[in-house]
Amino acid sequence: MEVLPPDVSSDAVVLDVVVPAFNEAERLPATLLLLRAALANLGVPCRVTVVDNASTDGTAEVVSTVLPGTVPVRLLWCGERGKGFAVRIGVLASDARYVGFCDADLATAPDNLGQVLSLLVEGADAVVGSRAHPESVVEERHSLLRRWGAVAFRSAVRQVVRGVGETQCGFKFFRNDVARRAFAPLRCGGFAFDVEVLGRVERAGARLVEIPVNWVDVPGSRFSPVRHGWQSFVDVAKIRWRLRRTDAAILPVPVVAIPVAPDVTSGAATVGLRP
Ligand SMILES: Nc1nc2c(ncn2[C@@H]2O[C@H](COP(=O)(O)OP(=O)(O)O)[C@@H](O)[C@H]2O)c(=O)[nH]1
Ligand SMILES: [Mg+2]
């Protein structure tokens, strides 16, 4: 599939960060504060899009009472439960040049958003945060069961996604058209949705860059190794089956991108956005 360059004619927002939220009223205020501060530092127009996934704890009220600021926050609604479906709603509703997502607990520190933006501006089609990157700093407190499960899961995923060492870190960013093509046909709404998205991105021949992350295991995870673990394996098998016809089209293109430090003082034009 041909991947087109971005349409820059109506670029109001450069980077849109989607935050899927299922009952996140408690964690969201601190997250929005940190995320907006990190985005404001980039010096280009950014936005946070929270997608409330049928929460019952006042998540929507928390979001609608945030104060106006340099980085606007918008609220969308997703009635169908599942992180993948919520992220899909946010991505498909985005008019930003680049769009991605992070978790409401900000387990991945937003301090490398500058690197993300630089890589996208330099021509990467997708930038994927990965705990498997040798330079990642990972503070893990997961149970032994979940860690073993993660090892088995990664080996199952290798049948579908070959270009990155880890698919499950909630920190991924794309050029808008690349994201749109991967998310529009998304069928998996559960925790394995990243596998389907990256599988589609790879099969489109997109340039994918894996970056290191600072990742902390924040307590309060909704992922249950017993309840969601087996379901994730089933989902990967289904994704593999779904994408089988496009397997021959996998074209992982290694990218050597030189990060450019965005000039935070002088706005969008100075980061060298591609015309
Ligand atoms: N939309 C949606 N988001 C969810 C659901 N479960 C978890 N999330 C979101 O997915 C993100 C990661 O969830 P978390 O519980 O931290 O899982 P972890 O990856 O195991 O740490 C958070 O932003 C959650 O609000 C769900 O059923 N629907
Ligand atoms: Mg978490």
PDB file of C-alpha atoms in Angstrom, residues 5 10 16 36 43 48 55 71 76 111 118 123-124 146 166 172 216 230 236 262:
ATOM      1  CA  PRO A   5       2.990  12.393   2.426  1.00  0.00           C
ATOM      2  CA  SER A  10      -5.136  22.617   6.976  1.00  0.00           C
ATOM      3  CA  ASP A  16      -2.468  15.293  18.858  1.00  0.00           C
ATOM      4  CA  ARG A  36       0.195  19.468  28.657  1.00  0.00           C
ATOM      5  CA  GLY A  43       6.760  24.979  20.736  1.00  0.00           C
ATOM      6  CA  VAL A  48      -4.671  16.323  24.080  1.00  0.00           C
ATOM      7  CA  SER A  55     -16.585   5.536  32.404  1.00  0.00           C
ATOM      8  CA  VAL A  71      -2.416  23.002  24.931  1.00  0.00           C
ATOM      9  CA  LEU A  76     -14.568  12.432  22.967  1.00  0.00           C
ATOM     10  CA  ASP A 111       9.833  13.683  28.376  1.00  0.00           C
ATOM     11  CA  SER A 118      11.759  15.337  15.630  1.00  0.00           C
ATOM     12  CA  GLY A 123      10.387  11.440   7.910  1.00  0.00           C
ATOM     13  CA  ALA A 124       9.520   8.531  10.200  1.00  0.00           C
ATOM     14  CA  ARG A 146       2.625 -11.408  34.074  1.00  0.00           C
ATOM     15  CA  GLU A 166       7.960  -4.807  21.850  1.00  0.00           C
ATOM     16  CA  LYS A 172       3.041   5.302  19.782  1.00  0.00           C
ATOM     17  CA  VAL A 216       7.353   2.902  35.395  1.00  0.00           C
ATOM     18  CA  TRP A 230      -5.370 -15.630  27.359  1.00  0.00           C
ATOM     19  CA  VAL A 236      -2.983 -12.257  18.273  1.00  0.00           C
ATOM     20  CA  PRO A 262      12.620  21.804  18.146  1.00  0.00           C
TER      21      PRO A 262
END
